[in-house]
Amino acid sequence: QMDSRGIKRLLFSYVLINGIFITLQTKEEVLLDMRASGSELGWLTWPYEQGSKQGWEVVQRSLNGSQLYTYSVCNVGEHEQDNWLRTTFIQRRPSASRVFVELQFIVRDCNSFDGSSLTCKETFNLFSSESDADIGTSFRKGQFKKVATIAPDEITSRNELRINRETRVVESLSRKGFYLAFQDIGACMALLSVRVYYKTCPATIKSLAAFPETVAGGGVNQALREVAGACVENAVSEESPRIYCTMDGEWVVPVGQCQCKPGYEAVNDTCRDCQPGFFKAFVSNDACELCPVNTKLLSSGALFCPCAEDFYRAPDDPTTGPCSGLPSAPRELVATTTQLAAGKLQLSWSPPEDTGGRSDISYSVECRRCEGTACQPCGEKVRLEPASSGLVDTRVAVSELEPHLNYTFTVEAHSGVSLFASQGTPHPPKVTSMRLDERSLTSLSLSWAVAPRRPVPQPTRYKLTYRKKDDNLDVTTYTVLILEKSSVQISDLSPGTAYLFRVQALSPEGSPGGSSIEDEFETLTEGKEDGHISEDTYFSSSEQLKPLKTYVDPHTYEDPNMAILKFASEIHPSHVTKQKVIGAGEFGEVYRGILKAPGRKEGAVAIKTLKPGYSEKQRQDFLSEASIMGQFSHQNIIRLEGVVTKFKHAMIVTEYMENGALDKYLKDRDGEMPSFQLVGMMHGIAAGMKYLSDMSYVHRDLAARNILVNNNLECKVSDFGLSRVLEDDPEGTYTTSGGKIPIRWTAPEAIAYRKFTSASDVWSFGIVMWEVMAFGERPYWDMSNCEVMKAINEAFRLPAPMDCPSAVYQLMLQCWLQDRSKRPRFPDIVSLLDKLLRSPESLKAIADFDPRVSIRLPSTSGSDGLPFRSVSEWLESIKMSQYSENFTCAGVVTMDQVLQMKNVDIKNIGVRLPGHLKRIAYSILGLKDQTSTLSVFAV
Ligand code: AMP
């Protein structure tokens, strides 16, 4: 007689022996493998407290030095079993909406338990539950959906152990990840292996088109996934190639054939150059052909084979055909003079010995009259019948000869290539198109094409003429260049200027070809780089040609004082009055004060001071902020009023922003401002950032703490400076790549390799949007910088703040795209926010909000992991201590009472602000949820 333990042990030794039979399939991407996890399974069992009952438990045995861990349960004698085993959070791959769950398990035959078989079961249930985040040890049965009841094909009797393998599909997955759970309802069984995987169609090349590895099957409930491919190198297709990936990971129905370009042939999924001596003239899947007779053998990759020397193709001959030589002379010319007295004779001849391989032979007869040594054409005076040229027959009748004259007849054989061959020097080719390859401020690179001709002529020379377009025509200066190839780079041009170009081909002797081509091209304008040439330029296409002012780095001035002089106006210290300290900057106090300078309206200003004892370098760093700020002039950028540099105490005077820094401003108004107003603030910040990016200025430290707010709730970007990144920012953290970086605001590429661009500013702008919608909440709460970087790396993003319009959250997510080229640009952001503000309806749809991830609620536990000991401790943890009195006065003094409260109760005790009401209500919800630890992200 064995107890349940004994039975289990027996089962598992069997497993160990059989456990080595694991098949690995290549087209499966494994998301979870119980066996691979070894002892680190960490699956959740429920109920937490087993009492006398035994739920699922890990049983381990070793064999040949290796360990096998299994989950087993065997409560066959007990009534009403409901034992749950939940996996760890299984992250889904973005397009894998369908996963396979492969189980190996053993179920013990109920009949083998004497007496207890009445309650014994031989099945168990598989469940799944989707989630956007790892919810840790929080577990609720209600969140799970049943996938299947699983019954063994073979049950294990006392002597014979049998492993069952079953595979089930979990479909329509759409969230970031999911859990599986196994519900035991009273069986004696063991789970030996759980493998979760999805299938992929492997990367492949079909019909010369390459298709990437693709998750099998379409999106939710679709059997096929359409995949776009790209022709392999040197292949093209009319229709873009497509194929379908089935649910079983098989490619089917390729559409849109790719074919090798001229000069290439298909060999094993690639297009290979035609071998020397072969050619291919057209796009096709044919093999390269052997060069025809009388042609030159080119090296590899020939589109056609040009004629060998002294061989030609007639204008109508195909370029793919052979070349022919000129026919040799007609033979055996005979004059028959039977009617000579009547002025007539008959000429006949035999065809040439060598026709040059052609059948289009014709003849011409030339007649000349000679007196002494002087000869001249017979002209009209002598008749040749049927004609004097184009004769197909080898004879001609001559009449109207005059007596006593010497006539000389010449007969020539012609063929289709004669005309061409006798032409002497060929006509220069015609230039058909000119194009701009590259340009800079002072140079243009052009190239042009000539009409194809047969045979292709030897290299020609070209004459290029150009002049400024807008030159007064009377005094126009032309520049003429004779070039040996069909491209040129012209330097020393004026920036932002249009030039007219004309190009004409020349014959070998230098005479111009009949026609020429003219075109106009413009050099770049100062301050602009060509978007498609420089990788980093950051302009939207509509603005690409608009000339713009560009920010000048004060470091480019040898003497930084010159930069100050150029960009900032000097103020006399007697015109500035300091009133009150309002903040502390890196270099010294910041004051509110009054500027009262002659010719200026008196007004409030902020005065940044440089504390005594500074070095010259510090002074320059301090003033560099003014050199930068002074270059900007925009409603949403802090305005520089001027600087004091000529006196001992240097100062920077800017416009005064009554409401101070944005982060603090919002924290003080948590939940009190409508979305519309918040979006209005973001719009202002975006407009300022668009202006900066237009000027090619990269801020690098965009954050709510660096935005200032004035009395009209206008937001302005501030905090410029060179050393500032980020010496004076408390968020600045030294990174491995050197330099200080405010990790939670900074794009991954800027953290990783200091790639600061307007696109990384866009990332930071997304974080600012989040700060604004979350009323100054700290991004990523109390996660450490390392945890933040890890989470971002694993594609997690901040969740939507409470009450955040869906459109706004979508924009944030766009700003946080890993691929910086896919992020929106500031002009796009401004116009989108503008659109949202114009139709307030668009802000009505609220993004999904998960209270457990959006507010870092400590829920059931206080800081030491125990439940809150008091109401005030709980209120403090959610930063709502100001309501302590309200709770006490209403008689709510224990956490049990708190848990009973409904929303209306919270209102009734005096919590009126909607933001606070929500925060408290959500916290209670979280407490009831028994969420013991909360991880916002799966870090
Ligand atoms: P900063 O060194 O620029 O970060 O300034 C330090 C603090 O001074 C800021 O956080 C603000 O609270 C305050 N401050 C700076 N400039 C102004 C301004 N123009 N108007 C009002 N307060 C300012």
mmCIF file of C-alpha atoms in Angstrom, residues 133-343:
data_model
loop_
_atom_site.group_PDB
_atom_site.id
_atom_site.type_symbol
_atom_site.label_atom_id
_atom_site.label_comp_id
_atom_site.label_asym_id
_atom_site.label_seq_id
_atom_site.Cartn_x
_atom_site.Cartn_y
_atom_site.Cartn_z
ATOM 1 C CA ALA A 133 2.113 43.710 -17.147
ATOM 2 C CA ASP A 134 3.467 41.167 -14.733
ATOM 3 C CA ILE A 135 1.039 41.345 -11.838
ATOM 4 C CA GLY A 136 3.383 39.455 -9.578
ATOM 5 C CA THR A 137 1.737 37.256 -7.015
ATOM 6 C CA SER A 138 -1.685 38.767 -7.415
ATOM 7 C CA PHE A 139 -4.018 35.935 -8.403
ATOM 8 C CA ARG A 140 -7.749 35.904 -9.085
ATOM 9 C CA LYS A 141 -9.514 32.942 -10.552
ATOM 10 C CA GLY A 142 -12.089 35.200 -12.159
ATOM 11 C CA GLN A 143 -9.499 36.679 -14.504
ATOM 12 C CA PHE A 144 -8.821 33.311 -16.129
ATOM 13 C CA LYS A 145 -10.631 31.936 -19.156
ATOM 14 C CA LYS A 146 -10.887 28.225 -19.691
ATOM 15 C CA VAL A 147 -8.924 26.922 -22.660
ATOM 16 C CA ALA A 148 -9.673 23.217 -22.376
ATOM 17 C CA THR A 149 -10.404 20.291 -20.155
ATOM 18 C CA ILE A 150 -7.565 17.881 -20.596
ATOM 19 C CA ALA A 151 -8.055 14.177 -20.356
ATOM 20 C CA PRO A 152 -5.282 11.609 -20.696
ATOM 21 C CA ASP A 153 -5.290 9.220 -23.648
ATOM 22 C CA GLU A 154 -3.706 6.648 -21.440
ATOM 23 C CA ILE A 155 -3.970 6.398 -17.728
ATOM 24 C CA THR A 156 -1.281 5.070 -15.515
ATOM 25 C CA SER A 157 -2.047 1.976 -13.569
ATOM 26 C CA ARG A 158 -0.070 0.828 -10.603
ATOM 27 C CA ASN A 159 2.465 -1.082 -12.676
ATOM 28 C CA GLU A 160 2.524 0.672 -15.952
ATOM 29 C CA LEU A 161 3.297 4.382 -16.253
ATOM 30 C CA ARG A 162 2.222 6.234 -19.333
ATOM 31 C CA ILE A 163 3.130 9.729 -20.447
ATOM 32 C CA ASN A 164 0.486 11.734 -22.299
ATOM 33 C CA ARG A 165 1.341 14.480 -24.698
ATOM 34 C CA GLU A 166 -1.332 16.993 -25.579
ATOM 35 C CA THR A 167 -1.104 20.271 -27.462
ATOM 36 C CA ARG A 168 -3.675 23.022 -27.143
ATOM 37 C CA VAL A 169 -3.929 26.384 -28.843
ATOM 38 C CA VAL A 170 -4.505 29.668 -27.051
ATOM 39 C CA GLU A 171 -5.836 32.159 -29.562
ATOM 40 C CA SER A 172 -6.696 35.825 -30.033
ATOM 41 C CA LEU A 173 -3.934 37.060 -27.751
ATOM 42 C CA SER A 174 -3.503 40.793 -27.974
ATOM 43 C CA ARG A 175 -1.956 42.138 -24.789
ATOM 44 C CA LYS A 176 1.690 42.308 -23.746
ATOM 45 C CA GLY A 177 1.645 38.876 -22.207
ATOM 46 C CA PHE A 178 -0.385 36.188 -20.506
ATOM 47 C CA TYR A 179 -0.447 33.535 -17.812
ATOM 48 C CA LEU A 180 -1.474 29.904 -18.040
ATOM 49 C CA ALA A 181 -3.027 28.127 -15.125
ATOM 50 C CA PHE A 182 -3.742 24.455 -14.391
ATOM 51 C CA GLN A 183 -6.723 23.654 -12.255
ATOM 52 C CA ASP A 184 -6.751 20.333 -10.491
ATOM 53 C CA ILE A 185 -10.151 19.105 -9.366
ATOM 54 C CA GLY A 186 -9.055 15.995 -7.558
ATOM 55 C CA ALA A 187 -6.797 13.972 -9.817
ATOM 56 C CA CYS A 188 -3.593 12.195 -8.986
ATOM 57 C CA MET A 189 -1.316 13.535 -11.618
ATOM 58 C CA ALA A 190 1.998 15.089 -12.474
ATOM 59 C CA LEU A 191 2.867 17.798 -14.995
ATOM 60 C CA LEU A 192 6.158 16.794 -16.501
ATOM 61 C CA SER A 193 6.604 19.434 -19.112
ATOM 62 C CA VAL A 194 4.891 22.596 -20.286
ATOM 63 C CA ARG A 195 6.179 24.163 -23.417
ATOM 64 C CA VAL A 196 4.605 27.318 -24.853
ATOM 65 C CA TYR A 197 5.602 28.302 -28.337
ATOM 66 C CA TYR A 198 4.403 29.945 -31.476
ATOM 67 C CA LYS A 199 5.205 28.935 -34.986
ATOM 68 C CA THR A 200 6.945 30.962 -37.594
ATOM 69 C CA CYS A 201 7.431 30.736 -41.290
ATOM 70 C CA PRO A 202 11.230 30.836 -41.564
ATOM 71 C CA ALA A 203 12.917 33.542 -43.602
ATOM 72 C CA THR A 204 12.905 32.335 -47.162
ATOM 73 C CA ILE A 205 13.562 33.194 -50.767
ATOM 74 C CA LYS A 206 10.838 32.233 -53.240
ATOM 75 C CA SER A 207 10.837 33.153 -56.906
ATOM 76 C CA LEU A 208 13.815 35.439 -56.310
ATOM 77 C CA ALA A 209 11.948 37.398 -53.609
ATOM 78 C CA ALA A 210 13.177 37.411 -50.019
ATOM 79 C CA PHE A 211 10.606 37.179 -47.244
ATOM 80 C CA PRO A 212 11.457 37.759 -43.574
ATOM 81 C CA GLU A 213 10.798 35.303 -40.795
ATOM 82 C CA THR A 214 7.155 35.762 -39.907
ATOM 83 C CA VAL A 215 4.919 34.711 -37.066
ATOM 84 C CA ALA A 216 2.570 32.022 -38.368
ATOM 85 C CA GLY A 217 -1.022 32.853 -39.199
ATOM 86 C CA GLY A 218 -2.691 36.210 -39.419
ATOM 87 C CA GLY A 219 -3.815 38.501 -36.666
ATOM 88 C CA VAL A 220 -6.645 37.578 -34.361
ATOM 89 C CA ASN A 221 -8.655 34.754 -35.954
ATOM 90 C CA GLN A 222 -7.027 34.965 -39.345
ATOM 91 C CA ALA A 223 -5.585 31.857 -40.875
ATOM 92 C CA LEU A 224 -3.158 33.531 -43.239
ATOM 93 C CA ARG A 225 -0.750 36.377 -42.805
ATOM 94 C CA GLU A 226 0.157 38.358 -45.880
ATOM 95 C CA VAL A 227 3.849 39.182 -46.039
ATOM 96 C CA ALA A 228 5.538 41.615 -48.381
ATOM 97 C CA GLY A 229 8.879 40.595 -49.773
ATOM 98 C CA ALA A 230 11.679 42.277 -51.622
ATOM 99 C CA CYS A 231 13.339 41.119 -54.780
ATOM 100 C CA VAL A 232 16.823 39.770 -54.207
ATOM 101 C CA GLU A 233 19.731 41.876 -55.366
ATOM 102 C CA ASN A 234 19.695 42.521 -59.109
ATOM 103 C CA ALA A 235 16.142 41.277 -59.526
ATOM 104 C CA VAL A 236 13.057 43.379 -60.178
ATOM 105 C CA SER A 237 9.332 42.794 -60.397
ATOM 106 C CA GLU A 238 6.395 44.715 -61.759
ATOM 107 C CA GLU A 239 4.112 43.735 -58.930
ATOM 108 C CA SER A 240 5.574 43.880 -55.431
ATOM 109 C CA PRO A 241 6.182 40.311 -54.300
ATOM 110 C CA ARG A 242 3.873 38.887 -51.637
ATOM 111 C CA ILE A 243 3.319 35.552 -49.982
ATOM 112 C CA TYR A 244 1.175 34.103 -47.226
ATOM 113 C CA CYS A 245 2.300 32.462 -44.013
ATOM 114 C CA THR A 246 -0.171 29.803 -42.786
ATOM 115 C CA MET A 247 -1.033 28.979 -39.208
ATOM 116 C CA ASP A 248 1.176 25.924 -39.481
ATOM 117 C CA GLY A 249 4.212 27.956 -40.403
ATOM 118 C CA GLU A 250 4.175 27.203 -44.098
ATOM 119 C CA TRP A 251 4.613 29.625 -46.918
ATOM 120 C CA VAL A 252 1.944 29.468 -49.604
ATOM 121 C CA VAL A 253 0.873 31.319 -52.753
ATOM 122 C CA PRO A 254 3.745 33.587 -53.708
ATOM 123 C CA VAL A 255 2.539 36.450 -55.903
ATOM 124 C CA GLY A 256 4.524 38.935 -57.964
ATOM 125 C CA GLN A 257 7.467 37.174 -59.594
ATOM 126 C CA CYS A 258 10.870 38.770 -59.423
ATOM 127 C CA GLN A 259 13.095 38.422 -62.453
ATOM 128 C CA CYS A 260 16.772 39.052 -62.941
ATOM 129 C CA LYS A 261 17.780 42.357 -64.490
ATOM 130 C CA PRO A 262 19.538 42.508 -67.853
ATOM 131 C CA GLY A 263 23.078 41.188 -67.457
ATOM 132 C CA TYR A 264 22.054 38.764 -64.664
ATOM 133 C CA GLU A 265 20.648 35.255 -64.562
ATOM 134 C CA ALA A 266 18.988 33.273 -61.809
ATOM 135 C CA VAL A 267 21.235 30.777 -60.033
ATOM 136 C CA ASN A 268 20.056 29.221 -56.760
ATOM 137 C CA ASP A 269 17.873 32.066 -55.465
ATOM 138 C CA THR A 270 20.284 34.781 -56.548
ATOM 139 C CA CYS A 271 20.803 36.796 -59.693
ATOM 140 C CA ARG A 272 24.343 36.215 -60.861
ATOM 141 C CA ASP A 273 26.285 38.181 -63.476
ATOM 142 C CA CYS A 274 26.245 36.660 -66.938
ATOM 143 C CA GLN A 275 29.530 34.806 -67.347
ATOM 144 C CA PRO A 276 32.128 36.251 -69.761
ATOM 145 C CA GLY A 277 31.047 35.461 -73.313
ATOM 146 C CA PHE A 278 27.368 35.431 -72.354
ATOM 147 C CA PHE A 279 24.755 38.164 -72.271
ATOM 148 C CA LYS A 280 21.186 38.883 -71.298
ATOM 149 C CA ALA A 281 19.391 41.861 -72.774
ATOM 150 C CA PHE A 282 16.068 41.874 -70.950
ATOM 151 C CA VAL A 283 14.461 41.442 -67.565
ATOM 152 C CA SER A 284 13.523 37.770 -67.574
ATOM 153 C CA ASN A 285 14.110 34.470 -65.899
ATOM 154 C CA ASP A 286 15.947 33.160 -68.919
ATOM 155 C CA ALA A 287 19.535 32.107 -68.701
ATOM 156 C CA CYS A 288 22.248 34.284 -70.211
ATOM 157 C CA GLU A 289 22.865 33.485 -73.871
ATOM 158 C CA LEU A 290 26.106 32.813 -75.594
ATOM 159 C CA CYS A 291 27.359 35.912 -77.453
ATOM 160 C CA PRO A 292 26.433 35.569 -81.137
ATOM 161 C CA VAL A 293 28.987 35.378 -83.960
ATOM 162 C CA ASN A 294 31.200 38.309 -84.847
ATOM 163 C CA THR A 295 30.812 39.968 -81.467
ATOM 164 C CA LYS A 296 33.310 40.965 -78.844
ATOM 165 C CA LEU A 297 33.263 38.929 -75.682
ATOM 166 C CA LEU A 298 32.836 41.287 -72.782
ATOM 167 C CA SER A 299 33.707 40.456 -69.227
ATOM 168 C CA SER A 300 30.862 39.305 -66.996
ATOM 169 C CA GLY A 301 27.435 40.929 -66.684
ATOM 170 C CA ALA A 302 26.956 41.855 -70.337
ATOM 171 C CA LEU A 303 23.611 43.274 -71.484
ATOM 172 C CA PHE A 304 24.574 42.612 -75.097
ATOM 173 C CA CYS A 305 27.678 41.720 -77.005
ATOM 174 C CA PRO A 306 29.042 44.574 -79.104
ATOM 175 C CA CYS A 307 30.196 43.890 -82.640
ATOM 176 C CA ALA A 308 33.773 42.819 -83.184
ATOM 177 C CA GLU A 309 35.939 45.173 -85.193
ATOM 178 C CA ASP A 310 34.811 45.518 -88.836
ATOM 179 C CA PHE A 311 31.485 43.903 -88.074
ATOM 180 C CA TYR A 312 28.234 45.748 -87.727
ATOM 181 C CA ARG A 313 24.560 45.515 -86.952
ATOM 182 C CA ALA A 314 22.077 47.105 -89.299
ATOM 183 C CA PRO A 315 19.657 49.564 -87.679
ATOM 184 C CA ASP A 316 16.926 46.956 -87.751
ATOM 185 C CA ASP A 317 19.074 44.101 -86.487
ATOM 186 C CA PRO A 318 18.311 43.039 -82.927
ATOM 187 C CA THR A 319 21.083 43.734 -80.438
ATOM 188 C CA THR A 320 20.823 40.114 -79.434
ATOM 189 C CA GLY A 321 21.666 38.887 -82.930
ATOM 190 C CA PRO A 322 24.960 38.337 -84.704
ATOM 191 C CA CYS A 323 27.015 41.095 -86.327
ATOM 192 C CA SER A 324 27.913 40.982 -89.973
ATOM 193 C CA GLY A 325 30.845 42.099 -92.052
ATOM 194 C CA LEU A 326 30.593 44.069 -95.307
ATOM 195 C CA PRO A 327 29.916 42.012 -98.447
ATOM 196 C CA SER A 328 32.910 41.461 -100.674
ATOM 197 C CA ALA A 329 32.879 42.875 -104.214
ATOM 198 C CA PRO A 330 30.594 41.463 -106.917
ATOM 199 C CA ARG A 331 32.466 39.135 -109.221
ATOM 200 C CA GLU A 332 32.757 38.515 -112.942
ATOM 201 C CA LEU A 333 31.360 41.754 -114.239
ATOM 202 C CA VAL A 334 30.579 41.338 -117.937
ATOM 203 C CA ALA A 335 29.387 43.838 -120.545
ATOM 204 C CA THR A 336 27.402 42.355 -123.415
ATOM 205 C CA THR A 337 27.569 44.694 -126.359
ATOM 206 C CA THR A 338 25.178 43.282 -128.957
ATOM 207 C CA GLN A 339 23.442 46.590 -129.603
ATOM 208 C CA LEU A 340 26.296 48.904 -128.992
ATOM 209 C CA ALA A 341 25.603 50.797 -132.176
ATOM 210 C CA ALA A 342 22.197 51.665 -130.811
ATOM 211 C CA GLY A 343 23.863 53.080 -127.708
#
